[in-house]
Structures are given as C-alpha cells and as structure tokens.
Coordinates of C-alpha atoms in Angstrom, one line a residue:
Chain S
M51 CA 71.2 -256.4 -35.9
W52 CA 73.8 -253.7 -35.5
V53 CA 77.5 -253.4 -35.2
Y54 CA 78.6 -250.7 -32.6
E55 CA 81.6 -248.5 -33.1
K56 CA 82.9 -247.1 -29.9
K57 CA 83.3 -243.6 -31.2
L58 CA 81.0 -240.7 -32.2
Q59 CA 80.1 -240.0 -35.8
Y60 CA 81.5 -236.5 -35.3
P61 CA 83.6 -235.5 -32.3
V62 CA 81.9 -233.7 -29.4
R63 CA 84.4 -232.0 -27.1
I64 CA 82.7 -229.3 -25.1
K65 CA 85.1 -227.7 -22.5
N66 CA 82.8 -225.3 -20.7
P67 CA 79.6 -226.6 -19.0
N68 CA 76.5 -224.6 -20.0
P69 CA 73.3 -226.0 -18.4
K70 CA 71.2 -223.4 -20.3
M71 CA 72.5 -224.6 -23.6
A72 CA 71.9 -228.2 -22.5
K73 CA 68.3 -227.3 -21.9
Y74 CA 68.0 -225.9 -25.4
I75 CA 69.7 -228.8 -27.1
I76 CA 67.9 -231.7 -25.3
T77 CA 64.9 -231.3 -27.6
Q78 CA 67.0 -232.8 -30.3
Y79 CA 67.5 -235.8 -28.0
G80 CA 63.9 -236.5 -26.9
G81 CA 61.8 -233.9 -28.6
P82 CA 59.3 -233.9 -31.5
D83 CA 61.8 -233.3 -34.2
G84 CA 64.7 -235.0 -32.4
E85 CA 67.0 -237.8 -33.3
L86 CA 65.3 -240.5 -31.3
A87 CA 62.0 -239.8 -33.0
A88 CA 63.7 -239.8 -36.3
S89 CA 65.5 -243.1 -35.9
L90 CA 62.4 -244.9 -34.5
R91 CA 60.3 -243.4 -37.3
Y92 CA 62.6 -244.7 -40.1
L93 CA 63.4 -248.0 -38.5
S94 CA 59.7 -248.7 -38.0
Q95 CA 58.6 -247.5 -41.5
R96 CA 61.2 -249.5 -43.4
Y97 CA 59.3 -252.8 -43.1
H98 CA 56.4 -251.8 -45.3
M99 CA 58.4 -250.1 -48.0
P100 CA 57.6 -251.8 -51.4
I101 CA 61.1 -251.8 -52.9
P102 CA 64.5 -252.9 -51.4
E103 CA 66.1 -249.6 -52.1
A104 CA 63.6 -247.8 -50.0
K105 CA 64.0 -250.3 -47.1
A106 CA 67.8 -249.9 -47.4
V107 CA 67.7 -246.0 -47.3
L108 CA 65.3 -246.0 -44.3
N109 CA 67.5 -248.6 -42.6
D110 CA 70.7 -246.7 -43.2
I111 CA 69.3 -243.2 -42.3
G112 CA 67.5 -244.7 -39.2
T113 CA 70.8 -246.1 -38.1
E114 CA 72.6 -242.9 -38.7
E115 CA 70.0 -241.1 -36.6
L116 CA 70.9 -243.4 -33.7
A117 CA 74.5 -242.1 -34.1
H118 CA 73.1 -238.5 -34.0
F119 CA 71.1 -239.4 -30.9
E120 CA 74.4 -240.5 -29.3
M121 CA 76.1 -237.2 -30.4
V122 CA 73.3 -235.1 -29.0
G123 CA 73.3 -237.1 -25.8
A124 CA 77.1 -236.5 -25.5
M125 CA 76.5 -232.8 -26.0
V126 CA 73.8 -232.6 -23.3
Y127 CA 76.0 -234.7 -20.9
Q128 CA 79.1 -232.5 -21.5
L129 CA 77.1 -229.3 -21.1
M130 CA 75.6 -230.5 -17.8
K131 CA 78.7 -232.2 -16.4
G132 CA 80.5 -230.1 -13.8
A133 CA 77.7 -227.5 -13.5
C134 CA 77.1 -226.8 -9.8
P135 CA 73.5 -226.5 -8.4
E136 CA 74.0 -222.7 -8.2
E137 CA 74.8 -222.5 -12.0
I138 CA 71.9 -224.8 -12.7
K139 CA 69.6 -222.5 -10.7
M140 CA 70.9 -219.5 -12.5
A141 CA 70.3 -221.1 -15.9
D142 CA 66.8 -222.0 -14.9
V143 CA 67.4 -225.8 -15.3
G144 CA 66.4 -226.5 -11.7
T145 CA 63.2 -228.3 -12.7
Y146 CA 65.2 -230.7 -14.9
F147 CA 67.9 -231.1 -12.2
A148 CA 65.3 -232.0 -9.5
D149 CA 64.1 -235.0 -11.6
H150 CA 67.3 -236.1 -13.3
D151 CA 70.3 -234.5 -11.6
N152 CA 73.0 -234.2 -14.3
A153 CA 71.7 -237.3 -16.2
V154 CA 70.6 -237.3 -19.8
Y155 CA 66.9 -238.1 -20.1
P156 CA 64.9 -238.1 -23.4
S157 CA 62.6 -235.1 -23.1
T158 CA 62.0 -231.7 -24.5
G159 CA 63.7 -228.6 -22.9
T160 CA 60.4 -228.0 -21.1
G161 CA 60.4 -231.5 -19.6
V162 CA 57.8 -233.2 -21.8
P163 CA 59.1 -236.9 -21.9
F164 CA 59.7 -238.6 -25.2
T165 CA 56.7 -240.2 -26.8
A166 CA 56.1 -242.3 -29.9
A167 CA 53.2 -239.9 -30.6
Y168 CA 55.8 -237.8 -32.4
I169 CA 56.0 -240.3 -35.2
Q170 CA 53.8 -242.1 -37.6
S171 CA 54.1 -245.4 -39.4
K172 CA 51.2 -245.2 -41.8
G173 CA 51.5 -248.3 -44.0
D174 CA 51.3 -246.0 -47.1
P175 CA 54.9 -245.6 -48.4
I176 CA 54.2 -242.3 -50.2
A177 CA 52.6 -240.7 -47.1
D178 CA 55.4 -242.0 -44.9
L179 CA 58.1 -240.7 -47.2
H180 CA 56.5 -237.2 -47.2
E181 CA 56.6 -237.3 -43.4
D182 CA 60.2 -238.2 -43.6
L183 CA 61.0 -235.3 -45.9
A184 CA 59.2 -233.0 -43.5
A185 CA 61.0 -234.4 -40.5
E186 CA 64.4 -233.6 -42.1
Q187 CA 63.3 -230.0 -42.8
K188 CA 62.0 -229.6 -39.2
A189 CA 65.2 -231.0 -37.7
R190 CA 67.3 -228.7 -40.0
A191 CA 65.2 -225.7 -38.8
T192 CA 65.7 -226.8 -35.2
Y193 CA 69.5 -227.0 -35.6
E194 CA 69.5 -223.5 -37.2
N195 CA 67.6 -222.2 -34.1
L196 CA 70.1 -223.9 -31.8
I197 CA 73.0 -222.5 -33.7
K198 CA 71.4 -219.0 -33.3
L199 CA 71.2 -219.7 -29.5
A200 CA 74.8 -220.9 -29.2
D201 CA 77.9 -218.9 -28.9
D202 CA 80.5 -221.5 -28.0
P203 CA 82.3 -222.9 -31.1
D204 CA 82.6 -226.3 -29.4
V205 CA 78.8 -226.4 -29.4
I206 CA 78.2 -224.8 -32.8
D207 CA 80.6 -227.2 -34.6
P208 CA 78.7 -230.5 -34.0
L209 CA 75.3 -228.7 -34.5
R210 CA 76.6 -227.5 -37.9
F211 CA 77.5 -231.1 -38.8
L212 CA 74.1 -232.5 -37.7
R213 CA 72.3 -229.8 -39.7
E214 CA 74.2 -230.6 -42.9
R215 CA 73.2 -234.3 -42.5
E216 CA 69.5 -233.3 -42.5
I217 CA 70.0 -231.8 -45.9
V218 CA 71.7 -234.9 -47.3
H219 CA 68.9 -237.1 -45.8
F220 CA 66.3 -234.9 -47.4
Q221 CA 67.9 -235.5 -50.8
R222 CA 68.0 -239.3 -50.3
F223 CA 64.3 -239.4 -49.2
G224 CA 63.4 -237.4 -52.3
E225 CA 65.2 -239.9 -54.5
V226 CA 63.5 -242.8 -52.8
L227 CA 60.1 -241.1 -53.1
Q228 CA 60.6 -241.0 -56.9
K229 CA 61.7 -244.6 -57.0
V230 CA 58.7 -245.8 -55.0
R231 CA 56.4 -243.7 -57.1
E232 CA 57.8 -245.2 -60.3
Y233 CA 57.5 -248.7 -58.9
M234 CA 53.9 -248.2 -57.9
E235 CA 53.1 -246.7 -61.3
S236 CA 54.7 -249.7 -63.0
K237 CA 52.5 -252.1 -61.0
K238 CA 49.4 -250.4 -62.4
Y239 CA 50.1 -251.6 -66.0
F240 CA 51.3 -255.2 -66.1
Chain T
M189 CA 44.8 -213.0 -76.8
D190 CA 43.9 -216.6 -76.7
Y191 CA 41.3 -217.0 -74.0
R192 CA 41.3 -220.7 -74.4
H193 CA 44.8 -220.7 -73.0
P194 CA 44.7 -222.4 -69.6
R195 CA 45.9 -219.2 -67.9
Y196 CA 42.5 -217.5 -68.6
C197 CA 40.5 -220.5 -67.4
W198 CA 39.1 -220.6 -63.9
P199 CA 40.6 -221.6 -61.6
R200 CA 43.6 -219.6 -62.9
A201 CA 46.9 -221.4 -63.1
P202 CA 49.7 -219.8 -61.1
Y203 CA 51.5 -217.1 -63.0
G204 CA 54.3 -218.6 -65.0
Y205 CA 53.0 -222.1 -64.8
Y206 CA 52.2 -222.4 -68.5
D207 CA 55.2 -220.3 -69.6
Y208 CA 57.5 -223.2 -69.1
P209 CA 57.0 -226.6 -70.8
M210 CA 56.3 -229.2 -68.2
K211 CA 59.2 -231.7 -67.9
K212 CA 58.1 -235.1 -69.1
G213 CA 56.6 -237.1 -66.3
L214 CA 55.9 -234.3 -63.8
E215 CA 52.4 -234.4 -62.5
L216 CA 50.2 -232.1 -60.4
A217 CA 49.9 -232.9 -56.7
E218 CA 53.2 -234.7 -56.5
A219 CA 56.5 -233.6 -54.9
Y220 CA 59.7 -234.0 -56.8
I221 CA 63.3 -233.8 -55.8
P222 CA 65.8 -234.2 -58.7
Y223 CA 68.1 -237.2 -58.6
Q224 CA 71.6 -236.3 -57.6
Q225 CA 74.2 -236.8 -60.3
Y226 CA 77.6 -237.9 -59.2
T227 CA 80.3 -235.3 -60.1
T228 CA 83.2 -235.5 -57.7
S229 CA 83.8 -236.2 -54.0
L230 CA 85.6 -234.4 -51.2
S231 CA 88.5 -236.0 -49.4
P232 CA 87.5 -238.0 -46.3
M233 CA 88.8 -235.1 -44.0
E234 CA 87.0 -232.4 -46.0
A235 CA 83.8 -234.6 -46.1
L236 CA 83.9 -235.0 -42.3
R237 CA 84.2 -231.2 -41.9
A238 CA 81.5 -230.4 -44.4
G239 CA 79.1 -233.2 -43.2
T240 CA 78.9 -234.7 -46.7
M241 CA 81.3 -236.0 -49.3
F242 CA 79.3 -234.4 -52.2
P243 CA 80.3 -230.8 -52.9
E244 CA 76.9 -230.1 -54.5
L245 CA 75.1 -230.9 -51.3
V246 CA 77.2 -228.6 -49.1
R247 CA 74.8 -225.9 -47.8
P248 CA 76.5 -224.1 -44.9
Y249 CA 74.4 -222.0 -42.5
E250 CA 75.6 -218.6 -41.6
K251 CA 74.3 -216.8 -38.5
K252 CA 72.9 -213.4 -39.6
G253 CA 72.9 -210.2 -37.6
C254 CA 69.6 -209.0 -36.1
E255 CA 67.1 -207.4 -38.5
G256 CA 65.3 -204.2 -37.6
G257 CA 68.2 -202.1 -36.7
K258 CA 68.1 -202.9 -33.0
A259 CA 71.1 -205.2 -33.2
D260 CA 73.7 -205.0 -30.5
E261 CA 76.8 -207.1 -29.9
S262 CA 74.9 -209.7 -27.9
C263 CA 72.3 -210.2 -30.6
S264 CA 72.7 -212.3 -33.7
R265 CA 70.1 -214.3 -35.6

C-alpha cells in the first residue's frame, strides 16, 4: 500500500497558460515514454525479480514515477487552466479540447489514449531490466526535447528536475542489473 | 606482426578492443553500469534544486543554439 503526501515532489507553479505547451508535455503523462507507463512497468515487473534488492528498487522507482505522473499532470492542468477557446484554437489544441475541455487525460499530444501496450512484463529479469534502462533514456530524451520546445522558466524548471531523475534511475537500474546477474550466476554453481 | 593476435582474426575485433586488458568479470554481450561509490552529498536544498543528492550524478542539460548557421533569436535547440 502507499502513503500519500499532499504535495508535489518538486513544485509546479506555472503562471501563464500555454495550451500548445500542454499539448507537447501531455505525452509524458499518457504517452509511450511517459510517467504512467514507467510506473506501471516497474510496479508490475517487481513481482518476478529474483532478489529483494531488485524488488525494492522497482518498487521505489515505480512509486516515484507516480509522483512524476502527478507533477506532469499538474503542469498540463496549469498550462490549460484559464486558456480561452480562442487561444486553444490558435494553439491547435481544439481536437483535445473537444473531447476533454481543460481536463487532464492520459494520452499523447496527438490524442492516442494511454495503453499498456507501451510496457512489457516479460518474466525474465534481465530482459525487463534492459527495458527499464532503455525507458529511462527515452524519457530523458523526451524531457530534453520538451526543454527545447519550452521558453517559460516556470515550465523548464520542473522539466529539468524530471530529466535529472531519469539519469539517477538509470544508474540504479544498472546497479540492480549487475546484482541480478551475479545472483543468477551464483545459482548456476551450488 | 603476430597474426595470431585476435585483432587479425575474422571477424575482426573492434579497434582498441584488445589494447586494454578486460576488467575481471566483464563478458561479451552484457551491459554494465559501474556501481556508484558514495563520496559526499549535497544539502537538502541543493539536492532538490539539482534533482539528486549525489554530486557525481548531476548532469545538467543546456539548450544549445541552432546548428547550421541559420539560427535566429527565436530558434534554439
């Protein structure tokens, strides 16, 4: 079970609505390399990890990804809040607006709804950990693209934080990969 | 020239591969990330700013200007 803290992991305080930026960022909410996919991937894969350290890392990082999901949701919400239909039309977010108004819905920027097809839970710890390493790199690359697209410091600052977390997670998954490999190797000769 | 050296075998090893002794325990067809060694930690405020409390993992991203000489003020990569 989880204990909820009623605050964001890193503050999101966006003063100026920007529906176009919301459309770019929402892919990290419900897209292929987004935070929802990441948390469901790690929280599902943790069960079949062979050593407690690996279960714990997947559990912790999967939990943190939920906190990132919440941050990205807050960013999309604040960027859409207060934007009038005319601005939304100008920013070419009308197709999203027609379906969801100013609400936050897990999808890509082009409206593809979230799907578990973005993730795998293979039952092979080595294969799964390689997917997790790749997922962190893909998310890092996405955040860099989003930083390139953003010019508001209120938007860039949380994106920068989220990008750095991907690097830290990559390091942790790399360490777990080595531990799992050593464990599996040790089981061969007993 | 020692043509029995693995570099002259086919398929040829990547250049530089046999120039460095393999670290013990490293195998082909495996991915490795070195274990992090604890050195020092940032203060809680610095850590929140940086996104990590470990200074050796701080990898800030800087936006670069456009390549190709066509950059104007509105363009940054």
